[in-house]
XYZ file of C-alpha atoms in Angstrom:
633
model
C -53.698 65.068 -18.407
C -56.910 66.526 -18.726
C -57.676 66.911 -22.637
C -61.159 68.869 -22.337
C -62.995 67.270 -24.912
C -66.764 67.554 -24.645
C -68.204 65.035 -22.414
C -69.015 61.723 -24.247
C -70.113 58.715 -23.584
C -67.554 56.809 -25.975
C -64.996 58.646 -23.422
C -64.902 57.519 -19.610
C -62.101 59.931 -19.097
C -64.121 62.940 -20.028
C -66.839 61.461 -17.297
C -64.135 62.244 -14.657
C -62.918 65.404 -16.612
C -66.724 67.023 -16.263
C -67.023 66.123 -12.394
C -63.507 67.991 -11.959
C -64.599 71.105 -13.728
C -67.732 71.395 -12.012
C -66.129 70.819 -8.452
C -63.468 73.583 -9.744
C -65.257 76.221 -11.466
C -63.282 78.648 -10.164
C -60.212 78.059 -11.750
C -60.875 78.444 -15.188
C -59.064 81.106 -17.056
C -61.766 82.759 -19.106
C -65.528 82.670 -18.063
C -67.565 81.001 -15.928
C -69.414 77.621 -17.259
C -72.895 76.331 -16.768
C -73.375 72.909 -17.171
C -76.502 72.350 -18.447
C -78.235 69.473 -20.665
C -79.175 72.385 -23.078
C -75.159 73.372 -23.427
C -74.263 69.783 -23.809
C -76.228 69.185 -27.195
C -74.872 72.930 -28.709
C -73.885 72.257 -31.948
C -70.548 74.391 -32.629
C -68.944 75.138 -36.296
C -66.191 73.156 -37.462
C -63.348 75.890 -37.003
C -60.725 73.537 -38.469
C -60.738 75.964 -41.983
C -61.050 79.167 -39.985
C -58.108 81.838 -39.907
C -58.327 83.898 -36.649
C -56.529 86.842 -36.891
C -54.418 87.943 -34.058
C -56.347 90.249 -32.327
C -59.679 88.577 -32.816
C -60.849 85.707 -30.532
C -63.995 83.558 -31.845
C -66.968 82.729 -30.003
C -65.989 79.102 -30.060
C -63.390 79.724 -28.272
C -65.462 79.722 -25.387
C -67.028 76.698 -25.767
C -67.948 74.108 -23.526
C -66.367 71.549 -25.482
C -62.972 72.082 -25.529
C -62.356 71.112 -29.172
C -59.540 73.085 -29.487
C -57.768 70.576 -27.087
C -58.602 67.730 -28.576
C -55.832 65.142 -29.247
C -56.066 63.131 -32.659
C -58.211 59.773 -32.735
C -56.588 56.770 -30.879
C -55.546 54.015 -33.264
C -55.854 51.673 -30.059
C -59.403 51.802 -31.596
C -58.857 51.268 -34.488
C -56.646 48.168 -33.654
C -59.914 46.403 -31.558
C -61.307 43.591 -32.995
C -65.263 44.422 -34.593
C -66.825 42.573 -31.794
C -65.143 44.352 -29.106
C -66.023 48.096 -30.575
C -69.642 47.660 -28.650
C -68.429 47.000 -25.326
C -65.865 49.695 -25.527
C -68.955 52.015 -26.321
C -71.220 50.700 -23.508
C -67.998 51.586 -20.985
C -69.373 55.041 -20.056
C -73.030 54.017 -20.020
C -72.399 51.822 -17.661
C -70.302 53.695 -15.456
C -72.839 56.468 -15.790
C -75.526 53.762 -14.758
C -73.633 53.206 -11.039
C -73.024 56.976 -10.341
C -76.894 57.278 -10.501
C -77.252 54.088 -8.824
C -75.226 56.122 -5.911
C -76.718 58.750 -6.122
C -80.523 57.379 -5.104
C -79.123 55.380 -2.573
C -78.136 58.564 -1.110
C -80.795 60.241 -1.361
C -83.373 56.938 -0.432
C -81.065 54.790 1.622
C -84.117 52.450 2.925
C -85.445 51.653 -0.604
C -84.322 48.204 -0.465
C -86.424 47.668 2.530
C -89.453 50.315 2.552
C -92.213 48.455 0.766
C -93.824 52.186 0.543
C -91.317 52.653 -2.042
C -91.225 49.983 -4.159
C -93.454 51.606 -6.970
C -90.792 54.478 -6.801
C -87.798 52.298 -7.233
C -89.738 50.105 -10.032
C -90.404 53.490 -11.687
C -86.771 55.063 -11.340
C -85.274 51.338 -13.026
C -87.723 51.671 -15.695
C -86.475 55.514 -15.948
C -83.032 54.160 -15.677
C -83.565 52.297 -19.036
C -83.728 55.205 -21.100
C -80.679 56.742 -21.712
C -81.549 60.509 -21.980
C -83.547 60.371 -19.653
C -80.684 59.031 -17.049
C -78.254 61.162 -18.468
C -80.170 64.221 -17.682
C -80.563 62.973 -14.178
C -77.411 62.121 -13.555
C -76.720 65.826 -14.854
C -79.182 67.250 -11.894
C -77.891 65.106 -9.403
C -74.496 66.256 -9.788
C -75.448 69.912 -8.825
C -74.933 71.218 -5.362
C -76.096 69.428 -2.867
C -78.027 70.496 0.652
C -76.549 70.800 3.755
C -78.908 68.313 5.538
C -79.317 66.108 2.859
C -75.082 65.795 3.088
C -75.415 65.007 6.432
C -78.196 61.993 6.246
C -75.900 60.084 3.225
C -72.254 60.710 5.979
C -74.325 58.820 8.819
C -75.851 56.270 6.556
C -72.311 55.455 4.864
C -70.873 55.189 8.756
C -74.062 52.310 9.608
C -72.915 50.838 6.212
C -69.214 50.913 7.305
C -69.888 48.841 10.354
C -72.212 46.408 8.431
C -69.153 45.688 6.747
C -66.995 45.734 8.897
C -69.090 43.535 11.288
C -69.845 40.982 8.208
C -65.648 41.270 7.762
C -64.844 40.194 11.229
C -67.457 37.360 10.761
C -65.779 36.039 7.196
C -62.544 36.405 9.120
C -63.049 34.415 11.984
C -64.783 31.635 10.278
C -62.084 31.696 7.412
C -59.425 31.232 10.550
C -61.105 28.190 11.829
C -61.345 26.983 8.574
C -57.751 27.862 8.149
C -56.706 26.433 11.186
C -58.638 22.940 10.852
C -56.722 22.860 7.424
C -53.656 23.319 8.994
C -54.303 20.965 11.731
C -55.557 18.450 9.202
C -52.457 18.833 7.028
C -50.180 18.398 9.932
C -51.528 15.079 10.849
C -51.745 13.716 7.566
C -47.547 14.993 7.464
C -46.959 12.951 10.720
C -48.912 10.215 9.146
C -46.651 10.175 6.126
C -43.541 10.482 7.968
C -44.526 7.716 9.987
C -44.519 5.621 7.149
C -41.888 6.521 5.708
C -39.780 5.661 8.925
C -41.608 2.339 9.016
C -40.836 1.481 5.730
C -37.181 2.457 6.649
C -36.896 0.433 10.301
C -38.443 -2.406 7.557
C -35.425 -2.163 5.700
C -32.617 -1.855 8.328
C -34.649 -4.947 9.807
C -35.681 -3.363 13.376
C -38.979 -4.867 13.606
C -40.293 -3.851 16.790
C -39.952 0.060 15.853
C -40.922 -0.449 12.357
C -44.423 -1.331 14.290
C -44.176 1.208 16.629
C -44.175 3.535 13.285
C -46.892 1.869 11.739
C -49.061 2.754 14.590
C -48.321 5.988 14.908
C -48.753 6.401 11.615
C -52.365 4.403 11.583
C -53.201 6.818 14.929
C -52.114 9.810 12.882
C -54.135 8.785 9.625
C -57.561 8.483 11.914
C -57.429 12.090 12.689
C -57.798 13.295 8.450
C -61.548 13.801 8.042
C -63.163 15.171 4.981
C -60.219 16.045 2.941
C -57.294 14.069 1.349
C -59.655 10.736 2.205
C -57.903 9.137 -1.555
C -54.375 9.844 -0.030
C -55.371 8.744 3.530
C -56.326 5.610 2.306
C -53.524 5.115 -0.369
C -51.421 5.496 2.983
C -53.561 3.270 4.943
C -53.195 0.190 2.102
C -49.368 0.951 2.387
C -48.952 0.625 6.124
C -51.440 -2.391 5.932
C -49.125 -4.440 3.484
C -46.340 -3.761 5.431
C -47.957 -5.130 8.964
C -49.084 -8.155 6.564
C -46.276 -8.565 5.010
C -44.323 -11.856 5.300
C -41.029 -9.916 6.549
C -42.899 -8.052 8.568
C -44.157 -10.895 10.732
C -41.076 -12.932 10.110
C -38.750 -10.360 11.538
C -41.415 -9.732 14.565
C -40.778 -13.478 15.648
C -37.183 -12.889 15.330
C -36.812 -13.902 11.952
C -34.978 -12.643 8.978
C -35.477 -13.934 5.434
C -31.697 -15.317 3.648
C -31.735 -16.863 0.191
C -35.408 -17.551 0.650
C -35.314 -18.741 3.747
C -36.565 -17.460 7.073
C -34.218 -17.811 9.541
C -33.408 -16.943 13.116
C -31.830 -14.098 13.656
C -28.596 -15.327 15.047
C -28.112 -17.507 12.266
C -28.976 -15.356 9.557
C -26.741 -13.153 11.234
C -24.163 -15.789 10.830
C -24.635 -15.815 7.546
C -24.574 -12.712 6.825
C -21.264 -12.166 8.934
C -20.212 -15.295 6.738
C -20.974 -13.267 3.369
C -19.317 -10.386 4.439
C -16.321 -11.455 5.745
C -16.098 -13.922 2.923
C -16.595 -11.314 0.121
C -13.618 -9.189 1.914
C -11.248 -11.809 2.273
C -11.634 -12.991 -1.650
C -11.001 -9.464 -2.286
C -7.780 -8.955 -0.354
C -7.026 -12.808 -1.435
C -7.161 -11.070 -5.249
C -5.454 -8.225 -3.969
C -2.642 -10.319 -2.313
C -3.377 -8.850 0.853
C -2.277 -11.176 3.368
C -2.494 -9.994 6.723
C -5.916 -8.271 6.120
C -7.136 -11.770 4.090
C -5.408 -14.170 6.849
C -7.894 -11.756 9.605
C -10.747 -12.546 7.687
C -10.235 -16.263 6.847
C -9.910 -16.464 10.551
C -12.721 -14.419 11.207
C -15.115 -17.076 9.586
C -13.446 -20.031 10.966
C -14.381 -18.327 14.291
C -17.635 -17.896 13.667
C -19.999 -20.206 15.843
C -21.145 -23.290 13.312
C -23.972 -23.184 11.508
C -23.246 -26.388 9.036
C -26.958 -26.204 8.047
C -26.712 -23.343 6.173
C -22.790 -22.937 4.639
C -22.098 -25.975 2.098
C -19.082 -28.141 3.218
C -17.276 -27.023 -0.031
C -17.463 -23.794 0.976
C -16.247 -24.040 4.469
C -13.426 -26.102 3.187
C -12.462 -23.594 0.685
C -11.968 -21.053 3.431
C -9.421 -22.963 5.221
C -7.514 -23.634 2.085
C -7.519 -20.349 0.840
C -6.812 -19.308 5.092
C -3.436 -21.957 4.598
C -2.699 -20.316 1.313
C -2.737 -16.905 2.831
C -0.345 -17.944 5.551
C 2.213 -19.688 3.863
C 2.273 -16.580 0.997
C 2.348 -14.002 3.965
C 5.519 -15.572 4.988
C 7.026 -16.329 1.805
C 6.244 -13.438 0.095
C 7.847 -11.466 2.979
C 10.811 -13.648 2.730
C 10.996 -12.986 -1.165
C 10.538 -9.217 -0.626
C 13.919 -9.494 1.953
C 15.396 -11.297 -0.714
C 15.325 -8.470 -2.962
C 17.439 -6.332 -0.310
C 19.865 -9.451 -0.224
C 19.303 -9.646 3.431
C 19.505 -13.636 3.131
C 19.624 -14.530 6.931
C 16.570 -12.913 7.656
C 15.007 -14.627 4.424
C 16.150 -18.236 5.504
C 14.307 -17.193 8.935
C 11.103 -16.220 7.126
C 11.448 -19.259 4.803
C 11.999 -21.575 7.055
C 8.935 -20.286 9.218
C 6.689 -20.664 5.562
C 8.064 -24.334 5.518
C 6.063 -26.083 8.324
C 2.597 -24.415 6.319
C 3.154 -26.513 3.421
C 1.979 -29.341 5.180
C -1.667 -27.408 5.910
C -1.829 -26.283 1.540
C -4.525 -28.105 -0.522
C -3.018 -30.665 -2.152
C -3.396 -29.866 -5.448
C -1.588 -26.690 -4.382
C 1.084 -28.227 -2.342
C 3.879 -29.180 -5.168
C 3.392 -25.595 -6.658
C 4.481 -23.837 -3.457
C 6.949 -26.850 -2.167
C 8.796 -26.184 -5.109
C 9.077 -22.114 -4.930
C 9.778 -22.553 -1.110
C 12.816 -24.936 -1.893
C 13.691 -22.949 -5.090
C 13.757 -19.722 -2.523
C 15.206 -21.094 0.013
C 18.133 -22.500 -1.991
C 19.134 -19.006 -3.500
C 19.162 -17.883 -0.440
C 21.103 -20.388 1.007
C 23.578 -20.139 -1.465
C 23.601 -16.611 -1.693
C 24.810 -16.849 2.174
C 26.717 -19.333 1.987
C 28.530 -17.958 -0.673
C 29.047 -14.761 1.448
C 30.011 -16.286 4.602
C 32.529 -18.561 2.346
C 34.021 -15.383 0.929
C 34.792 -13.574 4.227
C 36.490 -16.500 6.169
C 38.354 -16.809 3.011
C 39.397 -13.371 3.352
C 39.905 -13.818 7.181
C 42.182 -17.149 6.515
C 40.105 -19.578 8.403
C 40.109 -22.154 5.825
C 38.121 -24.958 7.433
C 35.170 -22.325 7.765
C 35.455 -20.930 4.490
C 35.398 -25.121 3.131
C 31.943 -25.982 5.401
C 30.371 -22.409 3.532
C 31.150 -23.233 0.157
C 30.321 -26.918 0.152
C 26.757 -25.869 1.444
C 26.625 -23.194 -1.146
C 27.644 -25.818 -3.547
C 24.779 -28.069 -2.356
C 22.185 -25.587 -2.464
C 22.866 -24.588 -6.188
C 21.364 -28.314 -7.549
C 18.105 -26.959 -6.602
C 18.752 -23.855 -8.379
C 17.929 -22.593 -12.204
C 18.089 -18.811 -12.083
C 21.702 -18.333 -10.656
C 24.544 -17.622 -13.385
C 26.622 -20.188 -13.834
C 29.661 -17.844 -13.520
C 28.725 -17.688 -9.873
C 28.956 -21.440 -9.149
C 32.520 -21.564 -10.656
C 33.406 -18.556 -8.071
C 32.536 -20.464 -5.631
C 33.789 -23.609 -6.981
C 37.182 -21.897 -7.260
C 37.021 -20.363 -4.486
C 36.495 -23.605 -2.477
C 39.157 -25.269 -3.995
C 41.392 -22.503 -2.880
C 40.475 -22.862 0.733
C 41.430 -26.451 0.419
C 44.720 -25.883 -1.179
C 45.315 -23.342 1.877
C 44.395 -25.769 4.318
C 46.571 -28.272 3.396
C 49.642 -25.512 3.204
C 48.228 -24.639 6.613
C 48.163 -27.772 8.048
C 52.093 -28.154 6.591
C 53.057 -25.086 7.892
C 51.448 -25.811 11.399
C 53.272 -29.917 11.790
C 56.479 -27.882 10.167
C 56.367 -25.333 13.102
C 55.825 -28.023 15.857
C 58.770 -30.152 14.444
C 56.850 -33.134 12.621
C 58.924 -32.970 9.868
C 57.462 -36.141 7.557
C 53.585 -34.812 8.464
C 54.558 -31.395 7.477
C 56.160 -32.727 4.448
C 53.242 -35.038 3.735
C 50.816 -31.793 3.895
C 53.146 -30.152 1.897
C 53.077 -32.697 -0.500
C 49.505 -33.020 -0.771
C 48.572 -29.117 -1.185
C 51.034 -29.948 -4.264
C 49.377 -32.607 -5.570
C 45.771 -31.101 -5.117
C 47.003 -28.273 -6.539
C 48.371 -29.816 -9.661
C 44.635 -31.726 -10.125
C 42.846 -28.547 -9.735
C 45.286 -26.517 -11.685
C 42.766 -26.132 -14.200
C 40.100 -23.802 -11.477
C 42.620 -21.262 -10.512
C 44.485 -18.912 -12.859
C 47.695 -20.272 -15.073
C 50.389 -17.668 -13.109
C 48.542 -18.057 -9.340
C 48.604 -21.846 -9.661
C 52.354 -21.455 -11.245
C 53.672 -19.621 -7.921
C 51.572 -21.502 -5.924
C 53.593 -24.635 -7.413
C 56.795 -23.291 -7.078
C 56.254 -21.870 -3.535
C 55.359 -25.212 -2.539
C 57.982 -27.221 -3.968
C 60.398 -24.497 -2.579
C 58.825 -25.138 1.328
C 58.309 -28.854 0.702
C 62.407 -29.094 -0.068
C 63.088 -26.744 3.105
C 61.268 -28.794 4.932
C 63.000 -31.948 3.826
C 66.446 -30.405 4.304
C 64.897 -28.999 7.933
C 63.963 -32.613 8.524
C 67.136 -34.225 7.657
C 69.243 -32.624 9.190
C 67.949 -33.510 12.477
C 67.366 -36.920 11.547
C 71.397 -37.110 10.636
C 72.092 -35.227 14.079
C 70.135 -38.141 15.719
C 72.439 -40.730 14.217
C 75.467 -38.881 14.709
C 74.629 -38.530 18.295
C 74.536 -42.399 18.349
C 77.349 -43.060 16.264
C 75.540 -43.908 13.453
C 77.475 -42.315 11.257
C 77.145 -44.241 8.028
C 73.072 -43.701 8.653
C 73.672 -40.007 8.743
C 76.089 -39.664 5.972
C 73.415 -41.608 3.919
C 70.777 -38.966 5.109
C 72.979 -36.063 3.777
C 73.972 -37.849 1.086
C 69.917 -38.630 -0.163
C 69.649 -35.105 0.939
C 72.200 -33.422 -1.336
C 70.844 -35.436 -4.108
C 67.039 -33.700 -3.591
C 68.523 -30.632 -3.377
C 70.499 -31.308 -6.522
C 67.496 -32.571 -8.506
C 65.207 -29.818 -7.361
C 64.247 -26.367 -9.292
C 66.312 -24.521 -6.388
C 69.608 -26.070 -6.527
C 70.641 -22.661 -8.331
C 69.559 -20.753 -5.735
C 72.117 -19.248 -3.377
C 70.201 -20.708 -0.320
C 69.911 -23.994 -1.615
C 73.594 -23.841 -2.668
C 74.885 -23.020 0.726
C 73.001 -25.844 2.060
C 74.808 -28.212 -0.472
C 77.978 -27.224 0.094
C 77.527 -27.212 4.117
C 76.169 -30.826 3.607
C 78.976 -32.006 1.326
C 81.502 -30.635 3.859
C 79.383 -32.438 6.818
C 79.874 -35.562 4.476
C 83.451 -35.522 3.821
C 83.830 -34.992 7.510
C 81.635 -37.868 8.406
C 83.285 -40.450 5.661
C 86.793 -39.323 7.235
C 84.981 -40.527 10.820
C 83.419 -43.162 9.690
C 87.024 -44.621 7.762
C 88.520 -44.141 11.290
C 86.005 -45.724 12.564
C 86.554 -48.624 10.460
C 90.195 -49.127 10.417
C 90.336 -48.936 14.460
C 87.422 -51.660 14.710
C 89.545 -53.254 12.275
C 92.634 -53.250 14.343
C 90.619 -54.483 17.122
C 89.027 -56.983 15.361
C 92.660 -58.395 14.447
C 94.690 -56.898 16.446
C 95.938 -60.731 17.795
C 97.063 -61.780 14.546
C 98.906 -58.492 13.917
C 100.487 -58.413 17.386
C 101.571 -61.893 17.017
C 103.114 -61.402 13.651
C 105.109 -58.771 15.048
C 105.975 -60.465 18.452
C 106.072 -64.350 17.569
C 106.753 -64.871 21.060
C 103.386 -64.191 22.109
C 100.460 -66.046 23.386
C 96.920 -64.992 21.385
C 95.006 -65.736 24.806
C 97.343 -63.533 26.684
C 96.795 -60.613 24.712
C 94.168 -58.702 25.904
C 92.749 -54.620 26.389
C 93.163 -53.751 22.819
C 93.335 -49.834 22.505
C 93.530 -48.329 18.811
C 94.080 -44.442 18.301
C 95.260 -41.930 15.223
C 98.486 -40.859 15.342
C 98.761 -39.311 12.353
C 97.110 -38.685 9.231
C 99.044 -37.548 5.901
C 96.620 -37.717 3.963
C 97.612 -40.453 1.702
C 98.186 -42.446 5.176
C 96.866 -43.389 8.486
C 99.019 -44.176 11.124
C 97.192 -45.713 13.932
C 98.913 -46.489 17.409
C 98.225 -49.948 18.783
C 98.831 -50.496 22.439
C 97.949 -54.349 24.199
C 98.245 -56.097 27.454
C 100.574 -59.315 27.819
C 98.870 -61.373 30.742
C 100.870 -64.173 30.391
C 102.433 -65.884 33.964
C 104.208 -62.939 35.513
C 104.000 -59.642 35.280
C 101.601 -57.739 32.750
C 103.818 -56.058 29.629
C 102.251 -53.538 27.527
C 102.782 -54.013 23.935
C 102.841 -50.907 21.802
C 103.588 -50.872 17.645
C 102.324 -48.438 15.186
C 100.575 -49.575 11.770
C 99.604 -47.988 8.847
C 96.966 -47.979 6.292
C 97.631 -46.300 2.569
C 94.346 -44.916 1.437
C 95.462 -45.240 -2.617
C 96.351 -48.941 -1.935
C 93.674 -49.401 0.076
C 96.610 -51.500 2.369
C 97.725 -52.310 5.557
C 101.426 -52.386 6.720
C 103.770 -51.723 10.023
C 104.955 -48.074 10.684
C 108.051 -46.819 11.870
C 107.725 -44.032 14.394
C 111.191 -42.604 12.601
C 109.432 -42.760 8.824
C-alpha cells in the first residue's frame, strides 16, 4: 500500500509512489498538486506536538509530503550490517540514474551512433554525475509529454523489438545446434559405453566372437566423440584395448578357454567343467544320501568322453567307488526302509538284488557293507521264516511249518538285535511241529492198517516228546503224554487183535491166545486199565482166552487120541492087530466140566471084511488123567 511519504531517495517505493500520483492527479481527495523541485525541498513544521481542534484543519495538512501517513522507521534497517547501510542508500540513486538513462534514449534514440552528438552525450554523463542536477531533470522529464515526440520513442521501441527479436532467433538457433551436437555427442559416447559393457559381459559368459563384435562397435562408436568427454573417451578406449589384448581374449578367439591355469580347448575344458559340476552335485547328494539323483550323476561323469590328461586317476577312481557305493545303498537302504513296514519278502528281493554290488565296493569298504547286507538279510529271513512257520503251523501242515522254522533257526546265528524270547518261540514252536508230525505220521500208518509203523510213530512222538518236555508248557506236554500213551495202547490192542484173528484163522490157536494174553497184560500195566474202555477190552479178551484155552485143550486131547489111539484100542480089544487099525476119528461127546468125554471111532482092515471100532474115553481135568468111559455113566 501506498504510504505517501515525501519522495526520497533512501525510499525506492516512494520513486514509484510519485510517478503514480502524477499519472493520477485527479483522484486525490483534497487539492490539486504541483510537483515541482521548489515543493520538494519545502520545509514543513514538525506537527507531532500540535493539537488540532475539530473544526480546524492545518495548512500541513495539505502537504506534499504526506507525513501524516507515515509508518514508523523499519527495524529491517536497523538490523543491516554497517557496511551494507551505503548500498541500501545508493538503491534509489541508481534507479533514478536508469529512468533518465530512458528517458534520453527516447528523446535521442541515435546518440549511440550520431558522431554529431557525441559532445551532447559527453555533456549530459558529466550532468548525470551531479545529483541535483539529475534529479531536477529527471523531475522535467517526467512532465507531459508531446504528441509527436510519443510517437517517434513507440516506432523506435518497435525497430528495437525486432533487433531483439532477430538477435533471439539467432542465439536460438545456434544454441539448438549446439544443443543438438551435444546430444548427438552424448548418444554416441552412451552406445560406446554400452558396448563395452556388453563386451566385457560376452567376456565373461565366454562368447568370444560377439564379445569382439562389441568391442568394435564400441571402438566405431568412441571415434565419433570430438571435443568433449576426450578423458572418458579414452579411459573407455584403454578398457576395450585390454580386453582385445587380453590373454582370454585371444585364447577364447582360437577356441580356447583358460581351466586351473591352463588354456585349453574348448571341448575339453568343457569336459572339465561338466566334470566339476556334475562332480560337485553328486558329492552333495552322496552327503545328502541321495541315491538315485547321486547314482545319475556318478554315471553322468563316467559317460563323459575321456579326457585322462586333465582328471587325476585318483579322482576318476573315486567316482566309480563312490558310483558302486551309491548303488548298493540305493538298494539296501530301500530294502531297510521295507523292513521297517515288516514287508520281509519284498526286502529279501531288494537285498538280494544289493548282494551281487558288493562285489563292485572298494575294498576297504566291502566288509562294512557285507556284513550289514548279511546282518539285514538274516532278520529278514528270519522274520519270514518265522511267519511262514507260524501259519502252516496253524494250517497243520507240519512238514512245512519244520522246513520254515529250521531256516528261521539258521538265519538267527547271524543275528544280534533279535530278542532272544523270539528264538525260543520259534524253537518251541518247531519242536511242536515235529511232535505233530510224528502223531501224524502214526495216525496216517494207523488209518491204513500198519499197525507196528503206526505204533512205532506213536512211540516216537512219545519219546521226542518226553526229551523236549522241557520247550513246551508242564500241562500241554502232560496231555500230550497221556493222549499218546492212550492212542499208542489202542493201537496195540487194534493191532493185536488182528494179528490173533490171523492165527486163529490158521489154527494157531496157542499163537493167538499168547497175543491176547501179552495183550491183556499191556492193557493191565497201562494208565488206562481203569478206564471203562480199556476194561471192556480186558474182559472181551479174557473171555476170547478162556474160549481159546478150552479149543486149544480139545485140540490137544484129540491129537492125543490120535497120536495113541493104537495102544488104547488095543488095550481095549487085545484081539487086534496095531497095523490093521487105521482112519482114526476123535470127537467131543461131552463135556462136564470136570470131564471130557471124547468118542473114538477106528477101522479094522484086517483079512476080511472092514469092522469099525467105536469106545468112548475120558479125560478128568483135576487129575489131569486119562481113563475108558461108559456111555451109561
Amino acid at each position: 500500500m501506498i504510504n505517501g511519504e515525501i519522495y526520497s531517495r533512501t525510499n525506492a517505493f516512494n520513486e514509484d509512489a510519485s510517478i503514480w500520483y502524477q499519472d493520477h492527479p485527479e483522484t486525490l481527495p483534497l487539492t490539486d498538486i504541483i510537483w515541482n523541485e521548489k515543493e520538494a525541498d519545502l520545509d514543513f513544521p514538525d506537527k507531532d506536538n500540535d493539537k488540532p481542534g475539530i473544526d480546524t484543519l492545518d495548512e500541513s495538512d495539505l502537504r506534499t509530503g504526506f507525513d501524516f501517513l507515515a509508518l514508523e522507521d523499519s527495524k529491517a534497517q536497523e538490523d543491516l550490517p554497517d557496511g551494507s547501510l551505503p548500498v541500501v542508500e545508493s538503491a534509489p540513486t541508481l534507479r533514478q540514474d536508469l529512468a533518465d538513462f530512458e528517458d534520453i534514449m527516447e528523446d535521442e534514440p541515435a546518440d549511440s551512433t550520431d558522431e554529431a552528438a557525441l559532445p551532447i552525450n559527453k555533456k549530459r554523463a558529466e550532468e548525470e554525475k551531479d545529483p541535483k542536477t539529475a534529479q531536477n531533470r529527471s523531475a522535467k522529464k517526467r512532465g507531459p509529454k508531446p504528441e509527436g515526440k510519443t510517437h517517434r520513442a513507440s516506432t523506435l521501441r518497435r525497430i528495437k523489438n525486432v533487433s531483439v527479436y532477430l538477435v533471439g532467433g539467432i542465439g536460438a538457433v545456434i544454441f539448438a545446434g549446439c544443443g543438438y551436437y551435444y546430444w548427438s555427442i552424448m548418444t554416441q559416447l552412451a552406445a560406446a559405453d554400452t558396448a563395452s559393457l556388453q563386451c566385457s559381459a560376452f567376456v565373461e559368459k565366454e562368447q568370444f566372437e560377439e564379445a569382439k563384435r562389441s568391442c568394435e562397435q564400441a571402438l566405431t562408436a568412441s571415434y565419433g566423440v570430438k571435443f568433449i568427454h576426450q578423458e572418458r573417451v579414452a579411459r573407455l578406449r584403454e578398457k576395450i584395448d585390454r580386453i582385445l589384448q587380453s590373454e582370454t581374449f585371444i585364447q577364447g578367439l582360437n577356441g580356447k578357454i583358460l581351466v586351473d591355469g591352463m588354456y585349453l580347448p574348448k571341448k575339453d575344458a568343457e569336459i572339465i567343467m561338466t566334470f566339476r559340476q556334475l562332480q560337485k552335485e553328486a558329492e552333495d547328494f552322496f552327503l545328502q544320501e541321495n541315491w538315485p539323483q547321486a547314482i545319475d550323476r556318478f554315471a553322468g561323469i563316467i559317460a563323459l568322453p575321456q579326457a585322462a590328461q586333465y582328471i587325476p586317476a585318483e579322482v576318476a577312481a573315486e567316482v566309480k567307488s563312490k558310483h558302486s557305493i551309491s548303488r548298493f545303498r540305493m538298494a539296501y537302504d530301500s530294502a531297510e526302509k521295507i523292513l521297517l513296514d515288516r514287508k520281509w519278502r519284498e526286502a529279501i528281493a531288494e537285498l538280494e538284488k544289493a548282494e551281487p554290488l558288493l562285489a563292485s565296493l572298494p575294498e576297504g569298504d566291502r566288509p562294512h557293507y557285507a556284513d550289514l547286507l548279511r546282518k539285514s538279510l538274516a532278520r529278514s529271513t528270519f522274520e519270514q521264516s518265522r511267519e511262514q512257520g507260524d501259519v502252516f503251523l496253524g494250517q497243520s501242515d507240519w512238514q512245512k511249518a519244520i522246513a520254515a522254522y529250521e531256516i528261521a533257526l539258521s538265519a538267527y546265528e547271524d543275528l544280534e538285535d533279535i530278542p532272544k524270547e523270539s528264538f525260543e518261540t520259534v524253537q518251541k514252536n518247531m519242536k511242536r511241529a515235529e511232535l505233530y508230525d510224528l502223531i501224524d505220521q502214526g495216525n496216517k500208518t494207523f488209518g491204513s492198517g500198519f499197525w507196528d509203523e503206526a505204533i512205532a510213530n506213536y512211540s516216537k512222538a512219545e519219546a521226542f516228546l518226553t526229551d523236549h518236555q522241557a520247550l513246551l508248557k508242564t500241562i500241554d506236554a502232560e496231555m500230550s503224554l497221556r493222549k499218546l500213551s492212550r492212542i499208542i495202547l489202542q493201537a496195540l490192542i487194534v493191532r493185536d487183535r488182528q494179528l490173533a484173528a490171523n492165527h486163529l484163522d490158521k489154527n494157531e490157536l496157542k499163537t493167538a491166545g499168547m497175543i491176547y494174553r501179552q495183550l491183556i497184560e499191556e492193557i493191565e500195566k497201562s494208565s488206562f486199565a481203569g478206564e471203562s474202555e480199556f476194561r471192556e477190552t480186558r474182559t472181551e479178551l479174557a473171555a476170547t482166552i478162556q474160549t481159546l484155552d478150552e479149543k486149544i485143550l480139545l485140540a490137544d486131547k484129540v491129537q492125543y487120541l490120535k497120536d495113541n489111539y493104537h495102544t488104547i484100542f488095543i488095550a481095549n480089544y487085545p484081539n487086534v492087530i496095531k497095523e490093521n487099525l487105521v482112519n482114526p476119528i476123535m470127537s467131543l461127546t461131552r463135556d462136564t466140566g470136570d470131564k471130557m468125554v471124547f468118542k473114538m471111532q477106528c477101522t479094522e482092515s484086517g483079512g476080511g471084511r472092514p469092522l469099525t471100532l467105536i469106545m468112548h474115553y475120558a479125560f478128568d481135568k483135576k487129575s489131569n488123567q486119562w481113563e475108558p468111559f461108559s456111555i451109561q455113566q
